[in-house]
């Protein structure tokens, strides 16, 4: 038995300029948590995964010939990794910088890689891409540097090229031109002089076609135009509200930019000269456009919004095609609707309950819960799915259209922690943060049973197939079974030391496997008081899931690794890496062919299971 990563859903949209169209015209490259995903634009099943980072990737650059990709991360190991996209392997790992990397860019000939650390690291380093050696380094300028672009060679007063490399950087209230002499190893910044009294905070930038002008986006929603000849700010072109977050230059005989705004607008500005640029066309999308990338034929732009949508926009007329959608924010739960293997439900900190199609990994439905609250647990049948929220609400949605059917306010004080739907779809059982289990009738939406014996948060619960019995585990170290008809507790089992996070019930309805703070897998027989077996683990497990035939058990938690165990032998059979934060939940599909895991790294990973 082995598992293989089939598909990753998500993108690090909280960082700028992260999704890139590959120069080969058929692929895209994006970071998800600490993984680089190389995907086919037209085939969702075609993805390659480059693993080497252990924290969120904050910035990315692709070489002009498309052979190399550079990624930088945040955290203790703020490394820059250079990847060979042809063979999909790591070439070099640069470990010079600390705390975080804010910007990366390749020189125009791809010979050099510029790397800007964050405001804590405060250093700029230049690497030779072929040898992996440091060519030059300097103090950060400006502080912080949010964006960096290469501009060919430095030109002299008569606009003839010299042997020095040129790169432009912006951030805060300043723009700097870096001049690099590779022979001497000298890296010197030259600040751009301002336009009178006008000051702006700069966010992103691009050179115009002939590299005589530089366009820099600002937080006030206009684009600053810099004349390269004398390094002076010429003026500002107003574009949008909410600040300019991303900008690309479309080559041509006119000055032409596509600008992504904080107000969710994509705008084409054009004119005979950069200072004469005016708005040509504007469209509004679903959220701030934090990333834009131009296709190699300059015909379209891939724009990614911080709401979790990737769009392909035609540069000619701004016609839009939705490429894919994903969740942005920590993920809390994943569940397959009863008996359905080609759809699954997730919920997360972005406030959405999402129904995914496992055939093409598209979002069939995205259902918002409520502002200032987010869904923490979800369960579904073929007609309805129900989410429990952090503010204590239970919300029901239609499986076909996604409209909100009904809700129960204050179902649990302190928030809903677990939800299960009865197999006859007549009632719902929910667990809460204060240790209670409650049964709600679907028709009347009224609470029919209230069970309170847990003294800590209910972490997980399951219903037996006959809908008469339920079983729950809690932070209070207890595993309790309940008769829902008589509203009584039937059995009680207790772990010695730590709270129990999750449970799985075998189809014989007497074998239960739990895991939690004790860092063990514990096998219970509900007819006997003591555990039947314990297996020591090297992590706290947050979620377990049994395969439909009871032969395999999937576990995941703080170790960030999805493990598959042989239930009888108690031995690990396979493991899957890719998550860069704790894995919160996982679930086998009803047919046992796939496994889905979700985590605090904002990602959804779909694994294929092979016998």
Coordinates of C-alpha atoms in Angstrom, one line a residue:
X1 CA 0.0 0.0 0.0
X2 CA 1.4 3.4 -0.9
X3 CA 0.0 7.0 -1.2
X4 CA 1.1 9.5 -3.9
X5 CA 0.3 13.2 -4.0
X6 CA -2.1 13.6 -6.9
X7 CA -3.2 17.2 -6.6
X8 CA -2.7 20.3 -4.4
X9 CA -5.4 23.0 -4.1
X10 CA -4.3 26.5 -2.9
X11 CA -1.9 29.3 -3.3
X12 CA 0.0 31.6 -1.0
X13 CA -2.2 34.6 -1.9
X14 CA -1.2 36.6 1.2
X15 CA 2.2 37.3 -0.5
X16 CA 2.7 39.4 -3.6
X17 CA 3.5 38.2 -7.1
X18 CA 3.4 34.5 -6.4
X19 CA 1.6 32.9 -9.4
X20 CA 3.7 32.9 -12.6
X21 CA 2.9 31.8 -16.1
X22 CA 5.8 29.7 -17.4
X23 CA 7.7 30.9 -20.6
X24 CA 6.8 27.6 -22.3
X25 CA 3.2 28.8 -22.6
X26 CA 1.5 25.7 -21.2
X27 CA 2.5 25.6 -17.5
X28 CA 2.0 27.8 -14.4
X29 CA 4.2 27.8 -11.3
X30 CA 2.9 28.8 -7.8
X31 CA 3.8 28.3 -4.2
X32 CA 1.5 26.5 -1.7
X33 CA 2.7 26.5 1.8
X34 CA 6.3 25.4 1.5
X35 CA 5.8 23.5 -1.8
X36 CA 6.3 24.7 -5.3
X37 CA 3.5 23.5 -7.6
X38 CA 4.2 23.2 -11.4
X39 CA 0.9 22.6 -13.1
X40 CA -0.5 22.3 -16.6
X41 CA -2.9 25.2 -17.5
X42 CA -5.3 22.9 -19.3
X43 CA -5.0 19.6 -17.4
X44 CA -5.8 19.8 -13.7
X45 CA -4.4 16.2 -13.2
X46 CA -0.9 17.2 -14.4
X47 CA 1.0 18.7 -11.4
X48 CA 4.6 18.3 -10.2
X49 CA 5.6 19.2 -6.7
X50 CA 9.0 20.6 -5.6
X51 CA 9.7 20.1 -1.9
X52 CA 12.5 21.7 0.0
X53 CA 11.1 24.5 2.1
X54 CA 9.8 24.1 5.7
X55 CA 7.7 27.3 6.0
X56 CA 5.6 29.6 3.8
X57 CA 7.2 30.6 0.5
X58 CA 7.0 34.4 0.4
X59 CA 8.4 35.2 -3.0
X60 CA 9.2 33.6 -6.3
X61 CA 11.0 34.4 -9.6
X62 CA 11.2 32.5 -12.9
X63 CA 14.2 33.0 -15.3
X64 CA 13.5 34.5 -18.6
X65 CA 14.3 31.3 -20.5
X66 CA 12.0 29.3 -18.1
X67 CA 14.7 26.8 -17.0
X68 CA 15.2 28.1 -13.5
X69 CA 12.9 29.0 -10.6
X70 CA 13.9 30.8 -7.4
X71 CA 11.9 30.7 -4.2
X72 CA 12.4 32.3 -0.8
X73 CA 10.7 31.5 2.5
X74 CA 10.0 33.0 5.9
X75 CA 10.9 31.6 9.3
X76 CA 14.0 30.3 11.0
X77 CA 15.4 28.8 7.8
X78 CA 14.9 31.7 5.5
X79 CA 16.5 29.9 2.6
X80 CA 16.5 30.8 -1.1
X81 CA 16.2 27.6 -3.2
X82 CA 17.1 27.5 -6.9
X83 CA 15.2 24.9 -8.9
X84 CA 15.7 23.4 -12.3
X85 CA 12.2 23.3 -13.8
X86 CA 13.3 21.1 -16.7
X87 CA 14.2 18.1 -14.5
X88 CA 12.0 19.3 -11.5
X89 CA 14.9 19.2 -9.0
X90 CA 16.7 21.4 -6.6
X91 CA 20.0 22.9 -7.9
X92 CA 21.2 25.1 -5.0
X93 CA 20.1 26.1 -1.5
X94 CA 21.3 29.5 -0.3
X95 CA 21.2 29.7 3.5
X96 CA 22.8 33.1 4.0
X97 CA 19.8 35.1 5.1
X98 CA 17.7 35.1 8.2
X99 CA 14.1 35.7 9.2
X100 CA 12.5 36.1 5.7
X101 CA 13.0 36.9 2.0
X102 CA 10.8 39.7 0.5
X103 CA 11.9 39.9 -3.1
X104 CA 13.8 37.9 -5.8
X105 CA 14.7 38.6 -9.4
X106 CA 16.9 37.2 -12.1
X107 CA 19.1 39.4 -14.2
X108 CA 18.0 39.9 -17.8
X109 CA 20.5 37.1 -19.0
X110 CA 19.6 34.8 -16.1
X111 CA 23.2 34.7 -15.0
X112 CA 22.5 36.3 -11.7
X113 CA 19.9 36.1 -8.9
X114 CA 19.2 39.1 -6.7
X115 CA 17.8 38.2 -3.2
X116 CA 16.4 40.8 -0.8
X117 CA 15.9 39.9 2.8
X118 CA 13.1 41.4 5.0
X119 CA 13.3 44.4 7.3
X120 CA 14.9 42.2 10.0
X121 CA 17.6 40.6 7.8
X122 CA 18.3 43.9 5.9
X123 CA 20.6 42.5 3.3
X124 CA 20.7 42.2 -0.5
X125 CA 22.8 39.3 -1.9
X126 CA 23.6 38.5 -5.5
X127 CA 24.2 34.8 -6.5
X128 CA 25.8 33.3 -9.6
X129 CA 23.1 30.9 -10.8
X130 CA 25.5 28.5 -12.5
X131 CA 28.1 28.2 -9.7
X132 CA 25.9 29.0 -6.7
X133 CA 28.5 31.5 -5.4
X134 CA 27.9 34.9 -3.9
X135 CA 28.9 37.7 -6.3
X136 CA 28.2 40.7 -4.2
X137 CA 26.2 41.8 -1.1
X138 CA 25.1 45.1 0.4
X139 CA 22.7 46.6 3.0
X140 CA 19.0 46.7 2.0
X141 CA 17.9 49.8 0.2
X142 CA 15.1 50.8 0.4
X143 CA 14.0 49.4 3.7
X144 CA 11.9 47.4 3.3
X145 CA 12.2 46.2 -0.3
X146 CA 8.9 44.9 -1.5
X147 CA 9.6 44.5 -5.2
X148 CA 12.7 44.1 -7.4
X149 CA 13.0 43.9 -11.2
X150 CA 16.0 43.6 -13.5
X151 CA 16.7 46.3 -16.1
X152 CA 19.4 45.0 -18.4
X153 CA 22.7 46.9 -18.2
X154 CA 23.3 50.3 -16.8
X155 CA 23.4 52.9 -19.6
X156 CA 25.7 55.9 -19.7
X157 CA 24.6 59.5 -20.4
X158 CA 24.4 58.8 -24.1
X159 CA 22.2 55.8 -23.4
X160 CA 24.9 53.3 -24.4
X161 CA 25.1 50.1 -22.4
X162 CA 28.0 49.6 -19.9
X163 CA 29.2 46.3 -18.4
X164 CA 27.3 47.0 -15.1
X165 CA 24.1 45.1 -14.3
X166 CA 21.0 47.2 -13.4
X167 CA 18.1 46.2 -11.0
X168 CA 15.4 48.5 -9.6
X169 CA 14.0 48.1 -6.1
X170 CA 11.1 49.8 -4.4
X171 CA 9.4 49.8 -0.9
X172 CA 8.4 52.4 1.6
X173 CA 8.7 55.9 0.3
X174 CA 11.7 55.3 -2.0
X175 CA 12.8 53.7 -5.3
X176 CA 16.5 52.7 -5.7
X177 CA 18.5 51.6 -8.8
X178 CA 21.1 49.0 -8.0
X179 CA 24.3 49.0 -10.1
X180 CA 26.4 45.8 -10.0
X181 CA 29.9 45.5 -11.2
X182 CA 30.5 41.8 -11.3
X183 CA 34.3 42.1 -11.9
X184 CA 34.8 44.2 -8.7
X185 CA 31.9 42.6 -6.8
X186 CA 30.5 46.1 -6.1
X187 CA 26.8 46.6 -5.5
X188 CA 25.8 50.2 -5.1
X189 CA 22.3 51.7 -4.7
X190 CA 21.3 55.1 -6.4
X191 CA 18.1 56.6 -5.1
X192 CA 15.5 58.1 -7.5
X193 CA 14.9 61.8 -6.8
X194 CA 11.2 62.7 -6.0
X195 CA 8.6 64.6 -7.8
X196 CA 8.4 67.8 -5.7
X197 CA 6.5 67.5 -2.5
X198 CA 4.5 64.5 -3.5
X199 CA 5.4 61.4 -1.5
X200 CA 4.0 57.9 -2.0
X201 CA 4.5 54.4 -0.6
X202 CA 5.6 52.1 -3.4
X203 CA 4.4 48.5 -3.7
X204 CA 5.4 47.0 -7.1
X205 CA 7.1 47.9 -10.3
X206 CA 7.9 47.0 -14.0
X207 CA 10.2 48.5 -16.7
X208 CA 8.5 49.7 -19.8
X209 CA 9.4 48.1 -23.2
X210 CA 12.5 50.1 -24.1
X211 CA 13.6 50.4 -20.5
X212 CA 13.8 54.1 -20.7
X213 CA 11.0 54.4 -18.2
X214 CA 10.1 52.6 -15.0
X215 CA 6.5 52.3 -13.7
X216 CA 6.0 51.8 -9.9
X217 CA 2.6 51.1 -8.2
X218 CA 1.7 53.0 -5.1
X219 CA -0.6 52.5 -2.1
X220 CA -2.6 55.5 -3.2
X221 CA -3.8 53.8 -6.4
X222 CA -1.6 55.6 -8.9
X223 CA 1.4 54.6 -11.0
X224 CA 4.6 56.6 -10.6
X225 CA 6.6 57.1 -13.8
X226 CA 10.4 57.3 -13.5
X227 CA 12.6 58.6 -16.3
X228 CA 15.7 56.3 -16.3
X229 CA 18.0 58.9 -18.1
X230 CA 18.3 61.1 -15.0
X231 CA 16.6 58.9 -12.4
X232 CA 13.9 61.3 -11.6
X233 CA 10.2 60.8 -10.9
X234 CA 8.2 62.5 -13.7
X235 CA 4.7 62.2 -12.2
X236 CA 1.8 60.0 -11.4
X237 CA -0.9 58.3 -13.5
X238 CA -4.1 57.6 -11.4
X239 CA -5.5 54.1 -11.9
X240 CA -7.6 52.7 -9.1
X241 CA -8.7 52.8 -5.5
X242 CA -7.3 50.6 -2.7
X243 CA -3.7 50.8 -3.9
X244 CA -1.8 49.2 -6.8
X245 CA -0.8 45.7 -5.8
X246 CA 0.5 44.3 -9.1
X247 CA 1.5 45.7 -12.5
X248 CA 2.8 44.2 -15.8
X249 CA 3.9 45.9 -19.0
X250 CA 2.5 44.7 -22.3
X251 CA 5.1 45.3 -25.1
X252 CA 4.1 47.3 -28.1
X253 CA 4.7 50.7 -29.9
X254 CA 2.5 52.4 -27.2
X255 CA 3.1 52.5 -23.4
X256 CA 0.7 49.9 -22.1
X257 CA 0.2 48.5 -18.6
X258 CA -2.2 46.1 -17.0
X259 CA -2.7 47.1 -13.3
X260 CA -4.1 45.0 -10.5
X261 CA -5.8 47.0 -7.7
X262 CA -6.5 46.6 -4.1
X263 CA -10.2 47.3 -4.9
X264 CA -10.3 44.1 -7.1
X265 CA -10.0 46.0 -10.4
X266 CA -7.9 45.1 -13.4
X267 CA -7.2 48.2 -15.5
X268 CA -5.5 48.7 -18.9
X269 CA -3.8 52.1 -19.2
X270 CA -2.2 53.1 -22.4
X271 CA -0.9 56.1 -24.2
X272 CA 1.7 57.4 -26.8
X273 CA 4.1 58.1 -23.9
X274 CA 4.2 56.8 -20.3
X275 CA 3.1 60.2 -19.0
X276 CA 0.2 60.3 -21.4
X277 CA -1.2 57.0 -20.3
X278 CA -5.0 57.0 -19.5
X279 CA -7.4 54.3 -18.5
X280 CA -8.6 52.3 -21.6
X281 CA -10.7 49.7 -19.9
X282 CA -11.4 48.4 -16.4
X283 CA -13.1 45.3 -14.9
X284 CA -13.8 44.4 -11.3
X285 CA -13.1 40.9 -10.0
X286 CA -13.7 39.2 -6.6
X287 CA -10.9 40.6 -4.5
X288 CA -7.6 42.5 -4.4
X289 CA -5.3 41.3 -7.2
X290 CA -2.0 40.6 -5.4
X291 CA -0.3 38.8 -8.3
X292 CA -0.1 39.2 -12.1
X293 CA 2.0 37.4 -14.6
X294 CA 2.2 38.0 -18.4
X295 CA 2.0 35.0 -20.8
X296 CA 5.0 34.5 -23.2
X297 CA 2.9 35.6 -26.2
X298 CA 1.8 38.8 -24.3
X299 CA -1.8 37.9 -25.1
X300 CA -3.0 37.2 -21.6
X301 CA -2.3 37.9 -17.9
X302 CA -2.8 35.4 -15.1
X303 CA -4.2 37.4 -12.1
X304 CA -4.7 35.9 -8.6
X305 CA -7.0 37.5 -6.1
X306 CA -6.5 37.3 -2.4
X307 CA -10.1 35.9 -2.2
X308 CA -8.8 32.7 -3.7
X309 CA -9.5 32.9 -7.5
X310 CA -7.1 32.7 -10.4
X311 CA -8.2 34.4 -13.6
X312 CA -6.9 34.4 -17.1
X313 CA -7.4 37.9 -18.6
X314 CA -7.0 38.8 -22.2
X315 CA -4.7 41.9 -22.6
X316 CA -6.7 43.1 -25.6
X317 CA -10.1 43.6 -24.2
X318 CA -9.9 42.4 -20.5
X319 CA -12.2 39.4 -21.2
X320 CA -11.9 37.0 -18.2
X321 CA -11.9 33.3 -17.9
X322 CA -11.9 31.8 -14.4
X323 CA -8.9 29.3 -14.2
X324 CA -9.5 27.8 -10.8
X325 CA -10.5 28.6 -7.2
X326 CA -9.0 27.7 -3.9
X327 CA -9.4 28.4 -0.2
X328 CA -7.2 31.0 1.5
X329 CA -6.7 30.7 5.2
X330 CA -6.1 27.8 7.6
X331 CA -8.2 24.7 6.9
X332 CA -10.2 23.1 9.7
X333 CA -12.2 20.2 8.4
X334 CA -12.7 17.9 5.4
X335 CA -15.5 15.4 4.9
X336 CA -17.0 13.3 2.1
X337 CA -20.8 13.4 1.7
X338 CA -22.3 10.0 2.6
X339 CA -21.4 7.4 -0.1
X340 CA -20.1 10.0 -2.6
X341 CA -16.5 9.6 -3.6
X342 CA -16.2 12.2 -6.4
X343 CA -17.1 15.3 -4.2
X344 CA -15.7 16.4 -0.9
X345 CA -16.4 19.3 1.5
X346 CA -13.9 21.6 3.3
X347 CA -14.2 24.6 5.6
X348 CA -11.6 27.1 6.7
X349 CA -10.7 30.5 8.1
X350 CA -11.7 32.3 4.9
X351 CA -15.3 31.8 6.1
X352 CA -16.3 29.5 3.3
X353 CA -17.7 26.0 3.1
X354 CA -16.6 24.7 -0.3
X355 CA -17.8 21.7 -2.2
X356 CA -15.0 20.3 -4.5
X357 CA -15.4 18.2 -7.6
X358 CA -12.7 15.5 -7.4
X359 CA -12.8 14.9 -11.2
X360 CA -11.2 18.3 -12.1
X361 CA -10.6 19.8 -8.6
X362 CA -12.9 22.8 -9.3
X363 CA -15.0 24.5 -6.6
X364 CA -18.6 23.5 -7.4
X365 CA -20.0 25.6 -4.6
X366 CA -18.5 28.2 -2.2
X367 CA -20.9 29.0 0.6
X368 CA -20.1 32.0 2.9
X369 CA -21.1 31.5 6.6
X370 CA -21.0 34.9 8.3
X371 CA -18.7 37.8 8.7
X372 CA -16.4 37.7 11.8
X373 CA -17.1 33.9 12.1
X374 CA -15.8 30.9 10.2
X375 CA -16.8 27.3 9.8
X376 CA -14.9 24.8 12.0
X377 CA -16.7 21.5 11.2
X378 CA -18.7 20.2 8.2
X379 CA -20.8 17.1 7.3
X380 CA -22.8 16.3 4.2
X381 CA -25.4 14.0 2.6
X382 CA -26.5 13.9 -1.1
X383 CA -29.1 16.6 -0.5
X384 CA -27.7 18.9 2.3
X385 CA -24.5 19.8 4.0
X386 CA -24.2 21.3 7.5
X387 CA -21.5 23.5 8.9
X388 CA -20.7 24.3 12.6
X389 CA -19.2 27.7 13.1
X390 CA -16.8 29.4 15.6
X391 CA -19.6 31.7 16.8
X392 CA -21.8 28.7 17.8
X393 CA -24.1 28.7 14.8
X394 CA -25.2 25.6 12.8
X395 CA -25.8 26.4 9.1
X396 CA -27.4 24.2 6.5
X397 CA -26.9 24.5 2.7
X398 CA -28.5 23.0 -0.3
X399 CA -26.2 20.5 -2.0
X400 CA -27.2 21.5 -5.5
X401 CA -27.4 25.3 -5.4
X402 CA -25.5 26.1 -2.3
X403 CA -28.1 28.4 -0.8
X404 CA -28.5 28.8 2.9
X405 CA -31.5 26.7 3.9
X406 CA -31.7 27.4 7.6
X407 CA -29.5 28.1 10.7
X408 CA -29.6 27.6 14.4
X409 CA -28.1 30.5 16.4
X410 CA -26.2 29.7 19.6
X411 CA -26.2 26.0 19.1
X412 CA -23.1 25.8 21.3
X413 CA -21.6 28.4 23.5
X414 CA -17.9 28.9 22.6
X415 CA -18.3 27.4 19.1
X416 CA -19.2 24.2 17.4
X417 CA -16.3 21.7 17.2
X418 CA -17.8 18.7 15.4
X419 CA -20.9 17.9 13.3
X420 CA -22.3 14.6 12.0
X421 CA -25.5 13.9 10.0
X422 CA -27.6 10.8 10.7
X423 CA -27.7 8.2 7.8
X424 CA -31.5 8.7 7.6
X425 CA -30.9 12.5 7.3
X426 CA -33.5 13.1 10.0
X427 CA -31.2 14.7 12.6
X428 CA -27.8 16.2 13.2
X429 CA -25.5 15.6 16.2
X430 CA -23.1 18.4 17.2
X431 CA -20.3 18.7 19.7
X432 CA -19.3 21.9 21.4
X433 CA -16.3 23.7 23.0
X434 CA -17.8 23.3 26.5
X435 CA -18.2 19.5 26.3
X436 CA -21.8 19.0 25.4
X437 CA -23.4 16.8 22.6
X438 CA -26.6 18.0 21.2
X439 CA -29.1 16.4 18.8
X440 CA -31.1 18.6 16.4
X441 CA -34.1 17.5 14.5
X442 CA -33.9 18.5 10.8
X443 CA -37.5 19.3 10.3
X444 CA -38.2 21.4 13.3
X445 CA -34.6 22.7 13.7
X446 CA -35.1 22.1 17.5
X447 CA -32.8 20.5 20.0
X448 CA -34.2 17.1 21.0
X449 CA -31.4 15.8 23.1
X450 CA -28.7 17.4 25.3
X451 CA -25.9 15.2 26.6
X452 CA -23.4 16.8 29.0
X453 CA -20.8 14.6 30.7
X454 CA -17.6 15.7 29.1
X455 CA -15.9 18.5 31.1
X456 CA -13.6 19.6 28.2
X457 CA -14.0 20.5 24.5
X458 CA -15.6 17.7 22.3
X459 CA -12.8 17.1 19.7
X460 CA -14.5 14.5 17.6
X461 CA -17.7 12.4 17.4
X462 CA -19.1 9.6 15.2
X463 CA -22.5 8.1 14.7
X464 CA -23.1 4.3 14.4
X465 CA -24.8 3.1 11.2
X466 CA -28.1 2.5 12.9
X467 CA -28.3 6.1 14.1
X468 CA -29.1 5.0 17.6
X469 CA -25.7 5.3 19.2
X470 CA -23.0 8.0 19.1
X471 CA -19.4 8.0 20.4
X472 CA -17.4 11.1 21.4
X473 CA -13.9 12.0 22.5
X474 CA -12.8 15.1 24.4
X475 CA -10.0 17.2 25.8
X476 CA -10.9 15.7 29.2
X477 CA -9.3 12.4 28.2
X478 CA -12.6 10.5 27.9
X479 CA -14.1 8.3 25.2
X480 CA -17.9 8.0 25.8
X481 CA -20.6 6.1 23.9
X482 CA -24.2 7.2 24.0
X483 CA -27.6 5.8 23.4
X484 CA -29.4 8.7 21.7
X485 CA -32.9 7.2 22.2
X486 CA -32.7 6.9 26.0
X487 CA -30.4 9.9 26.2
X488 CA -28.0 7.9 28.4
X489 CA -24.2 7.2 28.5
X490 CA -23.5 3.5 27.8
X491 CA -19.7 3.2 28.3
X492 CA -16.8 5.4 29.4
X493 CA -13.1 4.9 28.7
X494 CA -10.3 7.1 29.7
X495 CA -6.7 7.8 28.6
X496 CA -4.2 8.1 31.3
X497 CA -2.6 11.5 30.7
X498 CA -3.5 13.5 27.6
X499 CA -6.7 14.7 25.9
X500 CA -8.1 12.7 22.9
X501 CA -8.2 14.6 19.6
X502 CA -9.8 12.1 17.2
X503 CA -11.3 8.6 16.8
X504 CA -12.1 6.1 14.1
X505 CA -14.7 3.3 14.5
X506 CA -14.3 0.0 12.8
X507 CA -17.3 -1.6 11.0
X508 CA -17.6 -4.3 13.7
X509 CA -18.8 -1.4 15.9
X510 CA -16.7 -2.5 18.9
X511 CA -13.2 -1.6 17.8
X512 CA -12.3 2.1 18.2
X513 CA -8.9 3.7 17.5
X514 CA -8.1 7.0 19.2
X515 CA -5.1 9.4 19.2
X516 CA -4.2 12.7 20.9
X517 CA -2.0 14.5 23.2
X518 CA -0.5 11.3 24.7
X519 CA 1.3 10.7 21.3
X520 CA 0.0 7.2 21.0
X521 CA -2.4 5.3 18.8
X522 CA -4.8 3.5 21.2
X523 CA -6.9 0.5 20.2
X524 CA -10.1 0.0 22.4
X525 CA -12.6 -2.7 22.6
X526 CA -15.8 -1.1 23.8
X527 CA -16.7 -4.2 25.8
X528 CA -13.6 -4.0 27.9
X529 CA -12.3 -1.2 30.2
X530 CA -8.6 -1.1 29.3
X531 CA -6.9 -0.4 25.9
X532 CA -6.3 -3.5 23.8
X533 CA -3.1 -2.0 22.3
X534 CA -1.1 1.1 22.2
X535 CA 1.4 2.2 19.5
X536 CA 4.0 5.0 20.4
X537 CA 4.1 7.9 18.0
X538 CA 6.6 10.8 17.5
X539 CA 3.9 13.5 17.1
X540 CA 0.5 14.6 18.4
X541 CA -2.1 13.3 16.0
X542 CA -5.0 15.6 15.2
X543 CA -7.0 13.4 12.8
X544 CA -7.4 9.7 12.0
X545 CA -9.4 8.0 9.2
X546 CA -10.2 4.3 8.6
X547 CA -10.3 3.0 5.0
X548 CA -13.7 1.5 4.1
X549 CA -12.4 -2.1 4.4
X550 CA -11.0 -1.4 7.9
X551 CA -7.6 -2.5 6.7
X552 CA -5.8 0.9 6.7
X553 CA -5.6 3.8 9.1
X554 CA -4.5 7.3 8.0
X555 CA -3.1 9.6 10.6
X556 CA -1.7 13.2 10.6
X557 CA -1.0 16.0 13.0
X558 CA 1.9 18.2 14.3
X559 CA 4.5 16.2 12.4
X560 CA 3.1 17.6 9.1
X561 CA 3.3 14.1 7.5
X562 CA 0.3 12.0 6.3
X563 CA 1.0 8.4 7.4
X564 CA -0.9 5.2 6.4
X565 CA -0.9 2.3 8.8
X566 CA -1.7 -1.4 8.6
X567 CA -4.5 -1.7 11.2
X568 CA -3.8 -5.4 12.1
X569 CA 0.0 -5.3 12.1
X570 CA 0.1 -1.8 13.6
X571 CA 2.9 -0.9 11.2
X572 CA 3.4 2.1 9.0
X573 CA 2.9 1.3 5.4
X574 CA 3.4 4.6 3.6
X575 CA 3.9 8.3 4.2
X576 CA 3.2 11.5 2.3
X577 CA 5.1 14.8 2.8
X578 CA 4.1 18.2 1.5
X579 CA 2.4 20.0 4.3
X580 CA 4.4 22.8 6.0
X581 CA 2.1 23.4 9.0
X582 CA 0.2 21.0 11.2
X583 CA -2.4 18.8 9.4
X584 CA -5.8 19.5 11.0
X585 CA -8.0 16.9 9.3
X586 CA -7.9 14.0 6.8
X587 CA -10.5 11.6 5.3
X588 CA -10.6 8.5 3.1
X589 CA -13.0 8.6 0.2
X590 CA -15.9 6.1 0.6
X591 CA -14.4 4.0 -2.2
X592 CA -11.0 4.0 -0.5
X593 CA -9.1 5.2 -3.6
X594 CA -8.3 8.7 -2.4
X595 CA -7.3 10.5 0.8
X596 CA -7.7 14.2 1.4
X597 CA -5.8 16.1 4.0
X598 CA -6.1 19.8 5.0
X599 CA -3.9 21.9 7.3
X600 CA -2.9 25.2 8.8
X601 CA -0.7 25.8 5.7
X602 CA -3.9 26.8 3.8
X603 CA -3.6 23.8 1.6
X604 CA -5.8 20.9 0.5
X605 CA -3.8 17.8 -0.6
X606 CA -5.5 15.0 -2.5
X607 CA -3.6 11.6 -2.3
X608 CA -4.1 8.6 -4.5
X609 CA -4.0 5.3 -2.6
X610 CA -2.4 2.3 -4.4
X611 CA -2.7 -1.3 -3.2

